[in-house]
Amino acid sequence: MAIQDIYPTALRLLGRPVLVVGGGPVAARRAKGLLDAGAKVTVVAPVASEKLRALVDSGLLAWEPREYRTEDLDGVWFVQTATGTAAVDTRVAADAEAQRIWCVNASDHEASAAWTPAVAEVDDVKIAINAGGDPRRAMALRDAVATALETGDLPLRRHRKPEDKGSVALIGGGPGDSGLITVRGRRLLGQADVVVADRLGPRELLKELAPDVRIIEVGKTPGHHPVPQLEINRILVEEALKGNRVVRLKGGDPYVLGRGGEEAEFCRQNGVGVEVVSGVTSAISVPAAAGIPVTHRGLAKGFSVVTGHEELSEVPARPDHTVVLLMGVAQLCDSAAALAASGLPLDTPVGIVEKGYLPEQRVTIGTLGTIADQAEAVGVANPAVIVIGDVVRVSPFAPEHFKTADYSTITPNRPRVRTN
Ligand code: SAH
């Protein structure tokens, strides 16, 4: 049997009687597939496996607990035989052939009149693969295609129908590297009609969008002012109400100092459905790009993320509590002064990571007392994440004399004894 000799087609079995002969796991799988397609399934088998019994018990299919008889084919549109006994399967197939009913014979692939492909469903797409009679090859291919659809590597985008309702997905794109967006985010991006994009985030992915996807830039780009927040909110709602699938692609995580909450609220208030897809925040990932963990056993148990000096009076001023500043370059001098005034020692390490994950990434390391001058001297610019605390010592970019911590001496906390 050559692959050219098969004719792929899709059967619409809703409400139609079909027959499964056999009670084992293969028969149960086939019966389940037929039920999922809405067929009226009868199973004929003297013994039924647990899975099949469960389907019978839930009233989804009819089970005839006996041997197969030729009359079982009366009135059925389609039959699958998987009894595990070749002679029985051959007989079912021959009866079906005589009555011109399509039959899948599980025990003789070559002789079988019809084949069942490896199937996967992603969104409203069903893929079915036959691969030269090798089911494992077909399954491997099916999985690869399904993954490519899930991740947005294959175009899952639907052509919009006039009656389609628009929606907004607020997607956290991560700090800029194309690999640091979530699978869900990538998939929704691949389905977008309109993308409302920031300056930060995975800009490379925009180049991969289909040519008819509209990109609206709202971030500050050289020579262009950023679009005000209210205007962004308005664009999202307006585009969605036209029926578009709108993706708001944001840098980092939408809910971390990103005004995502306001955008989501505005959409909901205006009757637009909104899905929020979390992202990898720059507050954690950009320090990591310079080898700085925001918490580290023995060095820091917690961290705060703020934008600048105004909130710093609320933050614990201790080297073992990491402070992460976003959008903090302009106010760095004031922020350092505020932390020093709260009692943070001047020799507390500080790291600045500019353009994290981008080819131009640069790391500057100093102390609370020196960092503002250093930043000015080297011309530190946005986007940059500033990390303050003992965790900076762990960075491979830190000077040798910062690396004083001896982790081997750290003793674990004593177990707490419960008294009640
Ligand atoms: N919601 C975003 C933060 C938006 S505020 C998030 O979760 O990451 C913008 C600030 O994020 C910038 O001023 C900078 O401090 C930081 N930032 C974002 N991407 C960055 C990157 N690739 N490198 C350095 N800083 C970055």
Tab-separated table of C-alpha atoms and ligand atoms in Angstrom:
chain	number	residue	atom	x	y	z
A	1	MET	CA	0.000	0.000	0.000
A	2	ALA	CA	1.546	3.298	-1.064
A	3	ILE	CA	0.770	6.588	0.645
A	4	GLN	CA	-0.438	8.076	-2.664
A	5	ASP	CA	-3.264	5.524	-2.627
A	6	ILE	CA	-5.007	6.986	0.369
A	7	TYR	CA	-7.570	9.730	0.120
A	8	PRO	CA	-7.665	11.901	3.257
A	9	THR	CA	-11.101	13.116	4.184
A	10	ALA	CA	-12.927	14.141	7.346
A	11	LEU	CA	-16.013	12.214	8.404
A	12	ARG	CA	-18.804	14.118	10.112
A	13	LEU	CA	-20.177	11.478	12.409
A	14	LEU	CA	-22.449	13.538	14.633
A	15	GLY	CA	-25.438	11.378	15.575
A	16	ARG	CA	-24.564	8.589	13.148
A	17	PRO	CA	-24.427	4.973	14.321
A	18	VAL	CA	-20.927	3.462	14.259
A	19	LEU	CA	-19.569	0.152	15.515
A	20	VAL	CA	-16.476	-0.773	17.495
A	21	VAL	CA	-15.666	-4.479	17.737
A	22	GLY	CA	-13.329	-5.318	20.629
A	23	GLY	CA	-13.077	-4.476	24.324
A	24	GLY	CA	-9.374	-3.798	24.936
A	25	PRO	CA	-7.431	-0.561	25.292
A	26	VAL	CA	-7.136	0.034	21.520
A	27	ALA	CA	-10.886	-0.385	21.089
A	28	ALA	CA	-11.473	1.939	24.055
A	29	ARG	CA	-9.263	4.616	22.480
A	30	ARG	CA	-11.040	4.332	19.165
A	31	ALA	CA	-14.478	4.404	20.847
A	32	LYS	CA	-13.460	7.543	22.739
A	33	GLY	CA	-12.355	9.263	19.514
A	34	LEU	CA	-15.642	8.410	17.843
A	35	LEU	CA	-17.610	9.649	20.860
A	36	ASP	CA	-15.658	12.900	20.828
A	37	ALA	CA	-16.788	13.360	17.226
A	38	GLY	CA	-20.401	12.919	18.357
A	39	ALA	CA	-21.031	9.476	16.825
A	40	LYS	CA	-23.574	7.059	18.263
A	41	VAL	CA	-21.197	4.308	19.314
A	42	THR	CA	-21.983	0.651	19.942
A	43	VAL	CA	-19.242	-1.646	21.223
A	44	VAL	CA	-19.487	-5.402	20.726
A	45	ALA	CA	-17.128	-7.445	22.918
A	46	PRO	CA	-17.552	-10.318	25.382
A	47	VAL	CA	-15.280	-8.545	27.886
A	48	ALA	CA	-14.769	-4.806	28.318
A	49	SER	CA	-11.660	-3.112	29.720
A	50	GLU	CA	-11.936	-0.720	32.649
A	51	LYS	CA	-11.746	2.353	30.402
A	52	LEU	CA	-14.533	1.065	28.206
A	53	ARG	CA	-16.675	0.222	31.231
A	54	ALA	CA	-16.260	3.744	32.496
A	55	LEU	CA	-17.655	5.057	29.200
A	56	VAL	CA	-20.506	2.545	29.397
A	57	ASP	CA	-21.251	3.511	33.022
A	58	SER	CA	-21.430	7.170	32.147
A	59	GLY	CA	-24.074	6.301	29.560
A	60	LEU	CA	-22.020	7.563	26.635
A	61	LEU	CA	-22.016	4.357	24.602
A	62	ALA	CA	-23.882	1.101	24.242
A	63	TRP	CA	-22.082	-2.150	25.002
A	64	GLU	CA	-23.204	-5.553	23.710
A	65	PRO	CA	-21.403	-8.079	25.963
A	66	ARG	CA	-21.076	-10.916	23.478
A	67	GLU	CA	-19.240	-12.172	20.350
A	68	TYR	CA	-19.536	-10.264	17.067
A	69	ARG	CA	-22.337	-11.157	14.630
A	70	THR	CA	-22.663	-10.041	10.997
A	71	GLU	CA	-25.989	-8.299	11.792
A	72	ASP	CA	-24.080	-5.877	14.032
A	73	LEU	CA	-23.161	-4.008	10.860
A	74	ASP	CA	-26.791	-3.299	9.982
A	75	GLY	CA	-27.338	0.421	9.697
A	76	VAL	CA	-23.828	1.532	10.674
A	77	TRP	CA	-21.825	4.058	8.685
A	78	PHE	CA	-18.388	3.116	9.867
A	79	VAL	CA	-16.698	0.327	11.796
A	80	GLN	CA	-13.469	-0.117	13.733
A	81	THR	CA	-12.349	-3.597	14.662
A	82	ALA	CA	-9.675	-4.126	17.310
A	83	THR	CA	-10.403	-7.448	18.993
A	84	GLY	CA	-6.802	-8.586	19.273
A	85	THR	CA	-7.774	-11.748	17.381
A	86	ALA	CA	-6.790	-11.472	13.716
A	87	ALA	CA	-9.402	-13.982	12.541
A	88	VAL	CA	-12.265	-12.011	14.088
A	89	ASP	CA	-10.959	-8.688	12.759
A	90	THR	CA	-10.600	-10.207	9.281
A	91	ARG	CA	-14.170	-11.454	9.417
A	92	VAL	CA	-15.534	-8.067	10.497
A	93	ALA	CA	-13.522	-6.378	7.733
A	94	ALA	CA	-14.776	-8.832	5.109
A	95	ASP	CA	-18.417	-8.370	6.197
A	96	ALA	CA	-17.969	-4.602	6.056
A	97	GLU	CA	-16.361	-4.785	2.623
A	98	ALA	CA	-19.305	-6.813	1.351
A	99	GLN	CA	-21.739	-4.182	2.604
A	100	ARG	CA	-19.560	-1.249	1.415
A	101	ILE	CA	-19.035	0.063	4.913
A	102	TRP	CA	-15.650	1.639	5.604
A	103	CYS	CA	-13.729	-0.422	8.148
A	104	VAL	CA	-10.488	0.158	10.067
A	105	ASN	CA	-8.832	-3.149	10.874
A	106	ALA	CA	-6.418	-2.704	13.780
A	107	SER	CA	-4.758	-6.088	13.342
A	108	ASP	CA	-3.972	-5.805	9.630
A	109	HIS	CA	-2.853	-2.358	8.631
A	110	GLU	CA	-1.983	-3.388	5.048
A	111	ALA	CA	-5.368	-4.970	4.359
A	112	SER	CA	-7.368	-2.315	6.166
A	113	ALA	CA	-9.829	-0.373	3.990
A	114	ALA	CA	-9.425	2.785	6.077
A	115	TRP	CA	-6.690	4.101	8.349
A	116	THR	CA	-6.958	6.213	11.457
A	117	PRO	CA	-4.385	8.999	11.493
A	118	ALA	CA	-2.541	10.421	14.500
A	119	VAL	CA	-4.666	13.360	15.570
A	120	ALA	CA	-4.213	16.536	17.598
A	121	GLU	CA	-6.442	19.501	18.222
A	122	VAL	CA	-5.083	22.992	18.748
A	123	ASP	CA	-7.605	25.776	19.054
A	124	ASP	CA	-10.130	25.063	16.282
A	125	VAL	CA	-7.600	23.256	14.111
A	126	LYS	CA	-7.492	19.478	13.877
A	127	ILE	CA	-4.413	17.917	12.384
A	128	ALA	CA	-4.380	14.318	11.188
A	129	ILE	CA	-1.214	12.568	10.041
A	130	ASN	CA	-0.608	9.296	8.236
A	131	ALA	CA	3.076	8.484	7.881
A	132	GLY	CA	3.791	5.528	5.643
A	133	GLY	CA	2.032	3.085	7.931
A	134	ASP	CA	4.339	3.829	10.880
A	135	PRO	CA	2.138	4.964	13.788
A	136	ARG	CA	5.060	6.087	15.982
A	137	ARG	CA	6.442	8.264	13.219
A	138	ALA	CA	2.957	9.697	12.682
A	139	MET	CA	2.633	10.461	16.409
A	140	ALA	CA	6.056	12.121	16.571
A	141	LEU	CA	5.160	14.300	13.591
A	142	ARG	CA	1.755	15.070	15.041
A	143	ASP	CA	3.370	16.183	18.320
A	144	ALA	CA	5.877	18.375	16.498
A	145	VAL	CA	3.179	20.075	14.430
A	146	ALA	CA	0.961	20.540	17.497
A	147	THR	CA	3.860	22.110	19.429
A	148	ALA	CA	4.678	24.423	16.536
A	149	LEU	CA	1.038	25.510	16.475
A	150	GLU	CA	0.954	25.946	20.259
A	151	THR	CA	4.070	28.092	20.295
A	152	GLY	CA	3.065	30.251	17.363
A	153	ASP	CA	5.833	28.939	15.088
A	154	LEU	CA	3.135	27.989	12.601
A	155	PRO	CA	0.464	30.493	11.611
A	156	LEU	CA	-2.691	29.669	13.530
A	157	ARG	CA	-4.223	32.979	12.636
A	158	ARG	CA	-7.833	32.858	11.497
A	159	HIS	CA	-9.205	35.080	8.818
A	160	ARG	CA	-11.570	37.379	10.515
A	161	LYS	CA	-15.266	37.021	9.815
A	162	PRO	CA	-17.529	40.064	10.094
A	163	GLU	CA	-19.366	38.567	13.080
A	164	ASP	CA	-16.153	37.868	15.079
A	165	LYS	CA	-15.894	39.654	18.392
A	166	GLY	CA	-12.632	41.407	19.032
A	167	SER	CA	-10.529	40.954	22.141
A	168	VAL	CA	-7.377	42.181	23.811
A	169	ALA	CA	-4.481	40.090	25.122
A	170	LEU	CA	-2.093	41.941	27.427
A	171	ILE	CA	1.074	39.992	26.928
A	172	GLY	CA	4.230	40.271	28.983
A	173	GLY	CA	6.973	39.935	26.398
A	174	GLY	CA	9.883	39.596	28.845
A	175	PRO	CA	12.996	41.771	28.936
A	176	GLY	CA	13.761	41.744	25.211
A	177	ASP	CA	15.161	38.375	24.188
A	178	SER	CA	12.741	36.529	21.844
A	179	GLY	CA	13.173	33.352	23.879
A	180	LEU	CA	11.874	34.890	27.086
A	181	ILE	CA	8.203	35.268	26.144
A	182	THR	CA	5.823	32.565	27.392
A	183	VAL	CA	4.457	29.889	25.060
A	184	ARG	CA	0.954	31.290	25.563
A	185	GLY	CA	2.127	34.801	24.765
A	186	ARG	CA	3.891	33.654	21.611
A	187	ARG	CA	0.830	31.772	20.446
A	188	LEU	CA	-1.543	34.691	20.962
A	189	LEU	CA	0.931	36.990	19.202
A	190	GLY	CA	0.796	34.649	16.217
A	191	GLN	CA	-2.996	35.054	16.093
A	192	ALA	CA	-3.100	38.836	16.356
A	193	ASP	CA	-4.622	41.156	13.773
A	194	VAL	CA	-3.207	44.236	15.482
A	195	VAL	CA	-0.165	44.503	17.765
A	196	VAL	CA	0.237	47.523	20.020
A	197	ALA	CA	3.942	47.471	20.845
A	198	ASP	CA	6.300	49.036	23.371
A	199	ARG	CA	9.886	50.042	22.834
A	200	LEU	CA	11.038	47.424	25.334
A	201	GLY	CA	10.209	43.746	24.959
A	202	PRO	CA	10.903	41.137	22.273
A	203	ARG	CA	11.094	43.477	19.272
A	204	GLU	CA	12.571	40.779	17.008
A	205	LEU	CA	9.275	38.878	17.114
A	206	LEU	CA	7.525	41.773	15.399
A	207	LYS	CA	9.553	41.038	12.261
A	208	GLU	CA	8.090	37.546	12.068
A	209	LEU	CA	4.464	38.692	11.953
A	210	ALA	CA	2.471	38.210	8.759
A	211	PRO	CA	2.641	41.263	6.458
A	212	ASP	CA	-1.010	42.163	6.997
A	213	VAL	CA	-0.697	42.361	10.797
A	214	ARG	CA	-0.880	46.020	11.800
A	215	ILE	CA	1.760	47.191	14.282
A	216	ILE	CA	0.980	50.310	16.280
A	217	GLU	CA	4.042	51.711	18.059
A	218	VAL	CA	3.188	53.424	21.326
A	219	GLY	CA	6.578	53.411	23.097
A	220	LYS	CA	9.104	56.196	23.071
A	221	THR	CA	11.373	55.775	20.052
A	222	PRO	CA	14.155	58.149	19.024
A	223	GLY	CA	12.482	61.242	17.610
A	224	HIS	CA	9.002	60.165	18.736
A	225	HIS	CA	7.172	60.958	21.930
A	226	PRO	CA	5.498	58.053	23.644
A	227	VAL	CA	1.740	57.789	23.182
A	228	PRO	CA	0.014	58.879	26.434
A	229	GLN	CA	-1.545	56.092	28.529
A	230	LEU	CA	-5.130	57.227	27.972
A	231	GLU	CA	-4.556	57.181	24.239
A	232	ILE	CA	-3.128	53.640	24.447
A	233	ASN	CA	-6.207	52.509	26.376
A	234	ARG	CA	-8.414	54.106	23.740
A	235	ILE	CA	-6.548	52.424	20.852
A	236	LEU	CA	-6.900	48.988	22.478
A	237	VAL	CA	-10.657	49.342	22.913
A	238	GLU	CA	-11.244	50.935	19.519
A	239	GLU	CA	-9.337	48.212	17.649
A	240	ALA	CA	-11.035	45.410	19.599
A	241	LEU	CA	-14.493	46.871	19.002
A	242	LYS	CA	-13.768	46.733	15.264
A	243	GLY	CA	-13.538	42.958	15.735
A	244	ASN	CA	-9.750	42.680	15.803
A	245	ARG	CA	-7.715	40.348	17.965
A	246	VAL	CA	-5.504	42.917	19.579
A	247	VAL	CA	-2.235	42.026	21.271
A	248	ARG	CA	-0.785	44.595	23.634
A	249	LEU	CA	2.838	43.452	23.678
A	250	LYS	CA	4.550	44.869	26.726
A	251	GLY	CA	8.078	44.640	28.050
A	252	GLY	CA	8.617	42.420	31.088
A	253	ASP	CA	5.439	41.579	32.991
A	254	PRO	CA	2.277	43.616	32.345
A	255	TYR	CA	1.503	43.959	36.052
A	256	VAL	CA	4.967	44.962	37.307
A	257	LEU	CA	5.264	48.769	37.076
A	258	GLY	CA	3.793	48.447	33.600
A	259	ARG	CA	0.299	49.963	33.932
A	260	GLY	CA	-1.198	46.695	32.698
A	261	GLY	CA	-3.852	46.852	35.414
A	262	GLU	CA	-5.162	50.129	34.038
A	263	GLU	CA	-5.262	48.817	30.482
A	264	ALA	CA	-7.123	45.656	31.531
A	265	GLU	CA	-9.621	47.656	33.581
A	266	PHE	CA	-10.299	50.114	30.765
A	267	CYS	CA	-10.952	47.237	28.328
A	268	ARG	CA	-13.370	45.549	30.731
A	269	GLN	CA	-15.182	48.802	31.462
A	270	ASN	CA	-15.753	49.171	27.747
A	271	GLY	CA	-17.069	45.665	27.265
A	272	VAL	CA	-13.907	44.263	25.673
A	273	GLY	CA	-12.761	40.796	26.773
A	274	VAL	CA	-9.185	40.818	27.984
A	275	GLU	CA	-6.694	38.079	28.770
A	276	VAL	CA	-3.545	38.886	30.730
A	277	VAL	CA	-0.503	36.745	30.019
A	278	SER	CA	2.230	37.120	32.628
A	279	GLY	CA	5.749	37.728	31.472
A	280	VAL	CA	9.298	37.475	32.718
A	281	THR	CA	9.802	40.749	34.550
A	282	SER	CA	12.989	42.725	34.004
A	283	ALA	CA	13.091	43.264	37.772
A	284	ILE	CA	14.207	39.659	38.214
A	285	SER	CA	15.566	38.661	34.821
A	286	VAL	CA	17.823	41.632	34.030
A	287	PRO	CA	19.814	41.217	37.275
A	288	ALA	CA	20.004	37.511	36.395
A	289	ALA	CA	21.524	38.435	33.035
A	290	ALA	CA	24.431	39.856	35.050
A	291	GLY	CA	24.569	36.796	37.309
A	292	ILE	CA	22.759	38.495	40.207
A	293	PRO	CA	20.059	36.461	41.979
A	294	VAL	CA	17.530	38.745	43.694
A	295	THR	CA	17.489	36.378	46.671
A	296	HIS	CA	20.342	34.122	47.698
A	297	ARG	CA	20.722	31.833	50.673
A	298	GLY	CA	22.760	33.627	53.301
A	299	LEU	CA	22.721	36.963	51.467
A	300	ALA	CA	19.106	38.044	50.957
A	301	LYS	CA	15.749	36.539	51.840
A	302	GLY	CA	13.543	39.028	50.043
A	303	PHE	CA	13.460	41.904	47.617
A	304	SER	CA	11.521	45.051	46.819
A	305	VAL	CA	10.883	46.481	43.373
A	306	VAL	CA	10.330	50.223	43.210
A	307	THR	CA	10.998	53.050	40.798
A	308	GLY	CA	12.895	55.580	42.842
A	309	HIS	CA	13.665	57.548	45.960
A	310	GLU	CA	10.083	58.412	46.912
A	311	GLU	CA	9.118	54.865	47.825
A	312	LEU	CA	12.481	54.041	49.371
A	313	SER	CA	11.572	55.199	52.875
A	314	GLU	CA	9.109	52.263	53.003
A	315	VAL	CA	11.705	49.675	52.037
A	316	PRO	CA	13.897	47.815	54.582
A	317	ALA	CA	17.323	49.497	54.421
A	318	ARG	CA	19.507	46.430	55.001
A	319	PRO	CA	22.094	44.809	52.710
A	320	ASP	CA	20.236	41.496	53.137
A	321	HIS	CA	17.059	42.928	51.610
A	322	THR	CA	17.590	43.439	47.879
A	323	VAL	CA	16.245	46.652	46.365
A	324	VAL	CA	15.553	46.641	42.624
A	325	LEU	CA	15.004	49.980	40.923
A	326	LEU	CA	13.228	50.160	37.571
A	327	MET	CA	13.221	53.414	35.573
A	328	GLY	CA	15.673	54.587	38.189
A	329	VAL	CA	18.595	56.065	36.237
A	330	ALA	CA	17.600	59.742	36.369
A	331	GLN	CA	16.963	59.610	40.117
A	332	LEU	CA	19.883	57.364	41.036
A	333	CYS	CA	21.714	60.053	43.008
A	334	ASP	CA	18.620	60.877	45.109
A	335	SER	CA	17.758	57.206	45.578
A	336	ALA	CA	21.254	56.375	46.825
A	337	ALA	CA	21.097	59.324	49.216
A	338	ALA	CA	17.673	58.240	50.498
A	339	LEU	CA	18.873	54.696	51.213
A	340	ALA	CA	21.999	55.985	52.955
A	341	ALA	CA	19.836	58.315	55.051
A	342	SER	CA	17.701	55.314	56.092
A	343	GLY	CA	20.824	53.621	57.407
A	344	LEU	CA	21.998	51.418	54.535
A	345	PRO	CA	25.828	51.242	54.801
A	346	LEU	CA	27.691	53.174	52.107
A	347	ASP	CA	29.727	50.092	51.186
A	348	THR	CA	26.596	48.119	50.208
A	349	PRO	CA	27.193	46.743	46.694
A	350	VAL	CA	25.168	48.155	43.792
A	351	GLY	CA	24.946	46.792	40.257
A	352	ILE	CA	23.513	48.519	37.197
A	353	VAL	CA	22.547	46.422	34.196
A	354	GLU	CA	21.807	48.386	31.037
A	355	LYS	CA	20.020	46.814	28.054
A	356	GLY	CA	19.757	43.402	29.689
A	357	TYR	CA	19.826	40.465	27.234
A	358	LEU	CA	20.548	42.737	24.299
A	359	PRO	CA	23.891	42.625	22.468
A	360	GLU	CA	24.814	46.005	24.011
A	361	GLN	CA	24.261	44.823	27.598
A	362	ARG	CA	26.608	46.595	30.025
A	363	VAL	CA	27.158	45.998	33.744
A	364	THR	CA	28.509	48.619	36.139
A	365	ILE	CA	29.249	47.636	39.717
A	366	GLY	CA	30.058	49.858	42.666
A	367	THR	CA	28.799	50.736	46.127
A	368	LEU	CA	26.024	52.894	47.471
A	369	GLY	CA	28.614	55.611	48.136
A	370	THR	CA	30.193	55.558	44.680
A	371	ILE	CA	27.557	54.374	42.204
A	372	ALA	CA	26.047	57.745	41.247
A	373	ASP	CA	29.459	59.139	40.247
A	374	GLN	CA	30.360	55.923	38.405
A	375	ALA	CA	27.073	55.984	36.493
A	376	GLU	CA	27.649	59.540	35.446
A	377	ALA	CA	31.253	58.843	34.448
A	378	VAL	CA	30.360	55.971	32.109
A	379	GLY	CA	27.113	57.577	30.914
A	380	VAL	CA	24.610	54.986	32.196
A	381	ALA	CA	21.315	55.323	30.310
A	382	ASN	CA	17.864	53.763	30.243
A	383	PRO	CA	16.742	51.046	30.010
A	384	ALA	CA	18.601	49.860	33.050
A	385	VAL	CA	17.861	47.889	36.191
A	386	ILE	CA	19.658	48.924	39.379
A	387	VAL	CA	20.197	46.288	42.090
A	388	ILE	CA	21.241	47.240	45.601
A	389	GLY	CA	22.276	44.725	48.249
A	390	ASP	CA	24.678	41.962	49.153
A	391	VAL	CA	23.402	39.720	46.321
A	392	VAL	CA	25.452	41.834	43.902
A	393	ARG	CA	28.568	40.131	45.367
A	394	VAL	CA	27.557	36.920	43.583
A	395	SER	CA	27.851	38.473	40.127
A	396	PRO	CA	30.806	37.313	38.041
A	397	PHE	CA	31.127	40.995	37.080
A	398	ALA	CA	31.761	42.020	40.705
A	399	PRO	CA	35.368	42.903	41.660
A	400	GLU	CA	37.311	40.241	43.585
A	401	HIS	CA	37.217	42.066	46.925
A	402	PHE	CA	33.350	42.017	46.862
A	403	LYS	CA	33.356	38.242	46.957
A	404	THR	CA	33.893	37.921	50.673
A	405	ALA	CA	30.949	35.726	51.565
A	406	ASP	CA	31.917	32.202	52.564
A	407	TYR	CA	28.837	30.153	51.719
A	408	SER	CA	30.291	26.954	53.184
A	409	THR	CA	29.872	28.332	56.709
A	410	ILE	CA	26.157	29.093	56.375
A	411	THR	CA	24.203	26.965	58.824
A	412	PRO	CA	20.627	26.147	58.020
A	413	ASN	CA	17.901	27.566	60.242
A	414	ARG	CA	17.136	25.356	63.204
A	415	PRO	CA	13.848	23.535	62.717
A	416	ARG	CA	11.093	25.293	64.588
A	417	VAL	CA	9.464	23.241	67.317
A	418	ARG	CA	5.703	23.393	67.276
A	419	THR	CA	4.211	23.677	70.732
A	420	ASN	CA	0.622	23.062	69.802
B	1	SAH	N1	6.719	45.870	33.226
B	1	SAH	C1	8.150	45.916	33.000
B	1	SAH	C2	8.778	47.162	33.544
B	1	SAH	C3	8.359	48.412	32.824
B	1	SAH	S1	9.181	49.821	33.413
B	1	SAH	C4	8.790	44.644	33.573
B	1	SAH	O1	8.132	43.872	34.263
B	1	SAH	O2	9.968	44.437	33.263
B	1	SAH	C5	10.519	49.988	32.293
B	1	SAH	C6	11.813	49.723	32.998
B	1	SAH	O3	12.084	48.337	32.999
B	1	SAH	C7	13.035	50.325	32.359
B	1	SAH	O4	13.200	51.679	32.675
B	1	SAH	C8	14.114	49.487	32.970
B	1	SAH	O5	14.338	49.863	34.299
B	1	SAH	C9	13.464	48.131	32.991
B	1	SAH	N2	13.831	47.294	31.830
B	1	SAH	C10	12.962	46.650	31.018
B	1	SAH	N3	13.615	45.914	30.116
B	1	SAH	C11	14.929	46.085	30.366
B	1	SAH	C12	16.120	45.577	29.779
B	1	SAH	N4	16.106	44.742	28.750
B	1	SAH	N5	17.304	45.966	30.308
B	1	SAH	C13	17.355	46.811	31.350
B	1	SAH	N6	16.256	47.316	31.928
B	1	SAH	C14	15.057	46.969	31.453
